[in-house]
Coordinates of N, CA and C in Angstrom, one line a residue:
M46 N 259.0 90.0 50.0 CA 258.3 90.8 51.0 C 257.3 91.7 50.2
T47 N 256.1 91.8 50.8 CA 255.1 92.7 50.2 C 254.9 93.9 51.1
S48 N 255.0 95.1 50.6 CA 254.8 96.3 51.4 C 253.3 96.5 51.6
N49 N 253.0 97.2 52.6 CA 251.5 97.5 52.9 C 251.2 99.0 52.4
E50 N 252.0 99.6 51.6 CA 251.8 100.9 51.2 C 250.5 101.0 50.3
L51 N 249.7 102.0 50.5 CA 248.5 102.3 49.7 C 248.6 103.6 49.1
F52 N 247.9 103.7 48.0 CA 247.9 105.0 47.3 C 246.4 105.4 47.1
F53 N 246.0 106.5 47.6 CA 244.7 107.1 47.4 C 244.9 108.3 46.6
G54 N 244.4 108.3 45.4 CA 244.5 109.5 44.5 C 243.2 110.0 44.0
L55 N 243.1 111.3 43.9 CA 241.9 111.9 43.3 C 242.4 112.8 42.2
Y56 N 242.1 112.5 41.0 CA 242.6 113.3 39.9 C 241.5 113.9 39.1
G57 N 241.5 115.1 38.9 CA 240.4 115.8 38.1 C 241.0 116.9 37.2
L58 N 240.5 116.9 36.0 CA 241.0 117.9 35.1 C 240.0 118.1 34.0
C59 N 239.2 119.2 34.1 CA 238.3 119.6 33.1 C 237.7 120.9 33.4
E60 N 237.2 121.6 32.4 CA 236.4 122.8 32.6 C 235.0 122.5 32.1
G61 N 234.1 122.2 33.1 CA 232.8 121.8 32.7 C 232.7 120.3 32.5
Q62 N 231.5 119.9 32.1 CA 231.2 118.5 31.9 C 232.0 117.9 30.7
I63 N 232.5 116.7 30.9 CA 233.2 116.0 29.8 C 232.4 114.7 29.5
A64 N 232.8 114.1 28.3 CA 232.1 112.9 27.8 C 232.5 111.7 28.5
G65 N 233.8 111.6 28.9 CA 234.2 110.4 29.6 C 235.6 109.9 29.1
L66 N 235.9 108.7 29.6 CA 237.2 108.1 29.2 C 237.1 107.5 27.8
A67 N 238.1 107.6 27.0 CA 238.0 107.1 25.6 C 237.8 105.6 25.6
D68 N 238.4 104.9 26.6 CA 238.3 103.4 26.6 C 238.2 102.9 28.0
G69 N 237.4 103.5 28.8 CA 237.2 103.0 30.2 C 238.5 102.9 31.0
G70 N 238.6 101.8 31.7 CA 239.8 101.5 32.5 C 241.1 101.4 31.7
K71 N 241.0 101.1 30.4 CA 242.1 100.9 29.6 C 242.8 102.3 29.4
S72 N 242.0 103.4 29.6 CA 242.5 104.7 29.4 C 243.3 105.2 30.6
I73 N 243.2 104.5 31.7 CA 243.8 105.0 33.0 C 245.1 104.2 33.1
R74 N 246.2 104.9 33.1 CA 247.5 104.2 33.2 C 248.3 104.6 34.4
L75 N 248.9 103.7 35.1 CA 249.8 104.0 36.2 C 251.2 103.5 35.8
D76 N 252.1 104.4 35.8 CA 253.5 104.1 35.4 C 253.5 103.4 34.0
G77 N 252.6 103.8 33.1 CA 252.5 103.3 31.8 C 251.7 102.0 31.6
T78 N 251.2 101.4 32.7 CA 250.4 100.2 32.7 C 249.0 100.5 32.8
P79 N 248.1 100.1 31.8 CA 246.7 100.4 31.9 C 246.1 99.5 33.0
I80 N 245.2 100.1 33.8 CA 244.6 99.3 34.9 C 243.7 98.1 34.4
I81 N 243.2 98.3 33.2 CA 242.4 97.2 32.6 C 243.2 96.8 31.3
G82 N 243.5 95.5 31.1 CA 244.2 95.1 30.0 C 243.3 94.9 28.8
E83 N 243.9 94.6 27.6 CA 243.2 94.3 26.4 C 242.3 93.1 26.6
N84 N 242.6 92.2 27.5 CA 241.8 91.0 27.7 C 240.7 91.3 28.7
Q85 N 240.4 92.5 29.1 CA 239.4 93.0 30.1 C 239.7 92.6 31.5
Q86 N 240.9 92.0 31.8 CA 241.3 91.7 33.1 C 242.0 92.8 33.8
I87 N 241.9 92.9 35.1 CA 242.6 94.0 35.9 C 244.1 93.7 35.9
N88 N 244.9 94.6 35.5 CA 246.4 94.4 35.5 C 247.0 94.7 36.8
L89 N 246.4 95.5 37.7 CA 247.0 95.8 39.0 C 246.1 95.4 40.1
A90 N 246.5 94.4 40.8 CA 245.7 93.8 41.9 C 245.3 94.8 42.9
G91 N 244.0 94.7 43.4 CA 243.5 95.6 44.5 C 243.1 97.0 44.1
I92 N 243.2 97.3 42.8 CA 242.9 98.7 42.4 C 241.4 98.9 42.2
E93 N 240.9 100.0 42.6 CA 239.6 100.4 42.4 C 239.6 101.8 41.8
W94 N 238.7 102.1 40.9 CA 238.6 103.4 40.2 C 237.2 103.7 40.0
D95 N 236.9 105.0 39.9 CA 235.6 105.5 39.6 C 235.7 106.8 38.7
F96 N 234.6 107.2 38.1 CA 234.7 108.3 37.2 C 233.5 109.2 37.4
R97 N 233.7 110.5 37.4 CA 232.7 111.5 37.4 C 232.9 112.4 36.2
A98 N 231.8 112.8 35.5 CA 231.9 113.6 34.3 C 232.0 115.1 34.6
G99 N 231.8 115.5 35.8 CA 231.9 116.9 36.1 C 230.5 117.7 36.1
S100 N 229.4 116.9 36.2 CA 228.1 117.6 36.2 C 227.9 118.2 37.6
I101 N 227.0 119.2 37.6 CA 226.7 119.9 38.8 C 226.0 119.0 39.9
D102 N 225.2 118.1 39.5 CA 224.5 117.2 40.5 C 225.1 115.9 40.7
Q103 N 226.4 115.7 40.4 CA 227.1 114.4 40.6 C 227.3 114.1 42.0
T104 N 227.4 112.8 42.4 CA 227.6 112.4 43.7 C 229.1 112.4 44.0
P105 N 229.6 112.6 45.2 CA 231.0 112.6 45.5 C 231.6 111.2 45.3
I106 N 232.9 111.1 45.1 CA 233.6 109.8 45.0 C 233.8 109.4 46.4
S107 N 233.4 108.1 46.7 CA 233.6 107.6 48.1 C 235.1 107.3 48.4
G108 N 235.4 107.2 49.6 CA 236.8 106.8 50.0 C 237.7 108.0 50.3
F109 N 237.2 109.2 50.2 CA 238.0 110.4 50.5 C 237.4 111.3 51.6
A110 N 237.0 110.6 52.6 CA 236.3 111.3 53.7 C 237.3 112.1 54.6
M111 N 238.6 111.8 54.5 CA 239.6 112.4 55.4 C 240.5 113.3 54.5
V112 N 241.0 114.3 55.2 CA 242.0 115.2 54.6 C 243.3 114.9 55.2
E113 N 244.3 114.6 54.3 CA 245.6 114.3 54.8 C 246.6 115.3 54.2
N114 N 247.7 115.5 55.0 CA 248.8 116.3 54.6 C 250.1 115.6 55.1
E115 N 250.9 115.3 54.1 CA 252.1 114.6 54.4 C 253.3 115.5 54.6
M116 N 254.1 115.2 55.6 CA 255.3 116.0 55.8 C 256.5 115.0 56.0
A117 N 257.5 115.1 55.1 CA 258.6 114.2 55.2 C 259.5 114.7 56.3
V118 N 260.0 113.7 57.1 CA 260.8 114.1 58.3 C 262.3 113.7 58.0
G119 N 262.5 112.6 57.4 CA 263.8 112.2 56.9 C 264.9 112.1 58.0
V120 N 264.5 111.3 59.0 CA 265.5 111.1 60.1 C 265.9 109.6 60.1
E121 N 267.1 109.3 60.5 CA 267.5 107.9 60.7 C 267.2 107.5 62.1
L122 N 266.4 106.4 62.2 CA 266.0 105.9 63.5 C 267.0 104.9 64.0
R123 N 267.4 105.1 65.3 CA 268.4 104.2 65.9 C 267.9 103.8 67.2
S124 N 268.4 102.7 67.7 CA 267.9 102.2 69.0 C 268.3 103.1 70.2
D125 N 269.4 103.8 70.0 CA 269.9 104.7 71.1 C 269.3 106.1 71.0
K126 N 268.4 106.4 70.0 CA 267.9 107.7 69.9 C 266.5 107.7 69.3
P127 N 265.5 107.7 70.2 CA 264.1 107.7 69.6 C 263.8 109.1 69.0
F128 N 262.9 109.1 68.1 CA 262.5 110.3 67.4 C 261.1 110.7 68.0
V129 N 261.0 112.0 68.4 CA 259.7 112.5 69.0 C 259.3 113.7 68.1
R130 N 258.0 113.7 67.7 CA 257.4 114.8 67.0 C 256.3 115.3 67.8
T131 N 256.3 116.6 68.1 CA 255.2 117.2 68.8 C 254.2 117.8 67.8
I132 N 253.0 117.6 68.0 CA 251.9 118.0 67.1 C 251.1 119.1 67.8
N133 N 251.0 120.3 67.3 CA 250.2 121.3 68.0 C 248.8 121.5 67.4
N134 N 248.5 120.8 66.4 CA 247.2 120.8 65.8 C 246.2 120.0 66.6
R135 N 245.4 120.6 67.4 CA 244.6 119.9 68.4 C 243.4 119.2 67.7
E136 N 243.2 119.5 66.5 CA 242.0 118.8 65.8 C 242.4 117.6 65.0
L137 N 243.7 117.2 65.0 CA 244.1 116.0 64.4 C 243.5 114.8 65.1
S138 N 243.0 113.8 64.3 CA 242.5 112.6 64.9 C 243.4 111.4 64.7
A139 N 244.4 111.6 63.8 CA 245.3 110.5 63.5 C 246.5 111.0 62.8
V140 N 247.6 110.2 62.9 CA 248.8 110.5 62.1 C 249.2 109.2 61.3
R141 N 249.8 109.4 60.2 CA 250.3 108.2 59.5 C 251.8 108.2 59.5
V142 N 252.4 107.1 60.0 CA 253.8 107.0 60.1 C 254.3 106.1 59.0
R143 N 255.1 106.6 58.1 CA 255.7 105.8 57.0 C 257.1 105.5 57.3
L144 N 257.5 104.3 57.3 CA 258.9 103.9 57.5 C 259.5 103.3 56.2
N145 N 260.7 103.7 55.9 CA 261.4 103.2 54.8 C 262.7 102.5 55.2
F146 N 262.7 101.2 55.1 CA 263.9 100.4 55.4 C 264.7 100.3 54.1
N147 N 265.9 100.8 54.1 CA 266.7 100.7 52.8 C 267.0 99.3 52.4
A148 N 267.2 98.4 53.3 CA 267.4 97.0 52.9 C 267.2 96.2 54.2
L149 N 266.7 95.0 54.0 CA 266.6 94.0 55.1 C 267.5 92.8 54.8
K150 N 268.8 93.0 55.0 CA 269.7 91.9 54.7 C 271.0 92.1 55.5
Q151 N 271.7 91.0 55.6 CA 272.9 91.0 56.3 C 273.9 90.2 55.5
H152 N 275.1 90.7 55.3 CA 276.2 90.0 54.6 C 277.1 89.4 55.6
H153 N 277.4 88.1 55.4 CA 278.3 87.3 56.3 C 279.6 87.2 55.6
E154 N 280.6 86.9 56.5 CA 282.0 86.7 56.0 C 282.1 85.6 55.0
N155 N 281.3 84.6 55.1 CA 281.4 83.5 54.1 C 280.7 83.8 52.8
G156 N 280.1 85.0 52.7 CA 279.5 85.4 51.4 C 278.0 85.2 51.4
D157 N 277.4 84.6 52.4 CA 276.0 84.4 52.5 C 275.3 85.8 52.8
I158 N 274.1 85.9 52.2 CA 273.3 87.0 52.5 C 272.0 86.5 53.1
T159 N 271.7 86.9 54.3 CA 270.5 86.4 54.9 C 269.5 87.6 55.3
G160 N 268.3 87.3 55.6 CA 267.3 88.3 56.0 C 267.6 88.9 57.3
Y161 N 266.8 89.8 57.7 CA 267.0 90.5 59.0 C 265.6 90.8 59.6
A162 N 265.7 91.1 60.9 CA 264.5 91.5 61.6 C 264.8 92.8 62.4
I163 N 263.8 93.7 62.3 CA 263.9 95.0 63.0 C 262.6 95.2 63.8
S164 N 262.8 95.5 65.1 CA 261.6 95.8 65.9 C 261.5 97.3 66.2
Y165 N 260.3 97.8 66.3 CA 260.1 99.2 66.7 C 258.8 99.4 67.4
A166 N 258.7 100.5 68.0 CA 257.4 100.8 68.8 C 257.0 102.3 68.5
I167 N 255.7 102.5 68.6 CA 255.2 103.9 68.5 C 254.5 104.2 69.8
D168 N 254.8 105.3 70.4 CA 254.2 105.7 71.6 C 253.5 107.1 71.4
V169 N 252.4 107.3 72.1 CA 251.7 108.6 72.0 C 251.6 109.2 73.4
Q170 N 251.8 110.5 73.4 CA 251.6 111.3 74.7 C 250.6 112.4 74.4
T171 N 249.7 112.6 75.4 CA 248.7 113.6 75.2 C 248.7 114.5 76.5
D172 N 248.6 115.8 76.4 CA 248.5 116.7 77.5 C 249.5 116.5 78.6
G173 N 250.7 116.2 78.2 CA 251.8 116.0 79.2 C 251.8 114.8 80.0
E174 N 250.9 113.9 79.7 CA 250.9 112.6 80.5 C 252.0 111.7 80.0
A175 N 252.2 110.6 80.6 CA 253.3 109.6 80.2 C 253.0 109.1 78.8
F176 N 254.0 108.8 78.1 CA 253.9 108.1 76.8 C 253.2 106.8 77.0
K177 N 252.3 106.4 76.1 CA 251.7 105.1 76.1 C 251.9 104.4 74.7
Q178 N 252.4 103.2 74.8 CA 252.7 102.5 73.6 C 251.4 102.1 72.9
V179 N 251.3 102.5 71.6 CA 250.1 102.1 70.8 C 250.4 101.1 69.7
L180 N 251.7 100.8 69.5 CA 252.1 99.9 68.5 C 253.4 99.3 68.8
S181 N 253.6 98.0 68.6 CA 254.9 97.3 68.7 C 254.9 96.4 67.5
E182 N 255.9 96.5 66.7 CA 256.0 95.7 65.5 C 257.4 95.2 65.2
T183 N 257.4 94.1 64.5 CA 258.7 93.5 64.1 C 258.6 93.2 62.6
V184 N 259.5 93.8 61.8 CA 259.5 93.5 60.4 C 260.6 92.5 60.1
R185 N 260.2 91.4 59.5 CA 261.2 90.3 59.3 C 261.2 90.0 57.8
G186 N 262.3 89.7 57.3 CA 262.4 89.3 55.9 C 263.7 89.6 55.3
K187 N 263.8 89.5 54.0 CA 265.0 89.7 53.2 C 264.6 90.6 52.0
S188 N 265.2 91.7 51.9 CA 264.9 92.6 50.8 C 266.2 93.4 50.5
S189 N 266.5 93.4 49.2 CA 267.7 94.2 48.8 C 267.3 95.6 48.2
Q190 N 266.1 95.7 47.8 CA 265.6 96.9 47.2 C 264.9 97.9 48.1
G191 N 264.9 97.6 49.4 CA 264.2 98.4 50.4 C 262.8 97.9 50.6
Y192 N 262.2 98.4 51.7 CA 260.9 97.9 52.1 C 260.2 99.1 52.8
K193 N 258.9 99.3 52.6 CA 258.2 100.4 53.2 C 257.1 99.8 54.0
K194 N 256.8 100.5 55.1 CA 255.7 100.1 56.1 C 255.0 101.3 56.5
S195 N 253.7 101.3 56.6 CA 252.9 102.4 56.9 C 251.9 102.0 58.0
H196 N 251.8 102.9 59.0 CA 250.9 102.7 60.1 C 250.0 104.0 60.3
R197 N 248.7 103.8 60.5 CA 247.8 104.9 60.8 C 247.6 104.8 62.4
I198 N 248.0 105.9 63.1 CA 248.0 105.9 64.5 C 246.9 106.9 64.9
H199 N 245.9 106.3 65.6 CA 244.8 107.2 66.0 C 245.2 107.9 67.3
L200 N 244.9 109.2 67.3 CA 245.3 110.0 68.5 C 244.2 110.2 69.4
P201 N 244.4 110.2 70.7 CA 243.4 110.3 71.7 C 242.7 111.7 71.6
N202 N 241.5 111.8 71.8 CA 240.8 113.0 71.7 C 240.5 113.6 73.1
K203 N 241.6 113.9 73.8 CA 241.4 114.4 75.2 C 242.0 115.8 75.3
G204 N 241.3 116.6 76.0 CA 241.9 117.9 76.4 C 242.2 118.8 75.2
A205 N 242.8 119.9 75.4 CA 243.2 120.8 74.4 C 244.7 120.9 74.3
G206 N 245.5 120.1 74.9 CA 246.9 120.2 75.0 C 247.6 119.6 73.7
E207 N 248.9 119.6 73.8 CA 249.7 119.1 72.7 C 249.7 117.6 72.7
K208 N 249.9 117.1 71.5 CA 250.1 115.6 71.3 C 251.5 115.4 70.8
A209 N 252.1 114.3 71.3 CA 253.5 114.0 70.8 C 253.5 112.5 70.4
V210 N 254.1 112.3 69.3 CA 254.3 110.9 68.8 C 255.8 110.6 68.9
E211 N 256.1 109.4 69.5 CA 257.5 109.0 69.6 C 257.6 107.7 68.9
L212 N 258.6 107.7 68.0 CA 259.0 106.5 67.3 C 260.3 106.0 67.8
G213 N 260.3 104.9 68.5 CA 261.6 104.5 69.1 C 261.6 103.0 69.3
G214 N 262.6 102.6 70.1 CA 262.8 101.2 70.4 C 263.2 100.5 69.1
V215 N 263.8 101.2 68.1 CA 264.2 100.5 66.9 C 265.4 99.7 67.3
R216 N 265.3 98.4 67.1 CA 266.5 97.5 67.5 C 266.5 96.4 66.5
K217 N 267.7 96.0 66.2 CA 267.9 94.9 65.3 C 267.9 93.6 66.1
L218 N 267.1 92.7 65.7 CA 266.8 91.4 66.4 C 267.8 90.3 66.1
G219 N 268.3 90.3 64.9 CA 269.2 89.3 64.6 C 269.0 88.8 63.2
I220 N 269.5 87.6 62.9 CA 269.6 87.1 61.6 C 268.5 86.1 61.4
L221 N 267.8 86.2 60.2 CA 266.8 85.2 59.8 C 267.5 84.3 58.8
L222 N 267.3 83.0 59.0 CA 267.9 82.0 58.0 C 266.9 81.6 56.9

């Protein structure tokens, strides 16, 4: 299974203008792995990087048009108990919901280990109106090391009232062979 988690990072450390990276992309390491290998090939698929030396007239780095603030909630989601988070910041245009499935597998009496499927839904409520489903998803597969899924949920831009996001409908669908 492949997770859809993304990392957007902006790292800057200097006082004034600097000369640059000692060896380009080979100088940038993530978890000890250089993003560009000795053979000039990209070691990490899908990675993009850029560099600014710190000059006064430099252009901004693209891809950071939004401001994000992450808050861990740390609740166990169950089919009999949806989770609702009320958001009082009326200027928010979206929320990102990150789910962490500890494992997607089922152990059987005969010793077999099979995959699993879990369905969930995300509903949004604005200004006290009824909740409206904005996402319905099923995660299917087999994973013993856990699996992460991330969704960006756009919030309606109506009125000045509260917005509430409900994550519920989590249910186990059954066994995948």
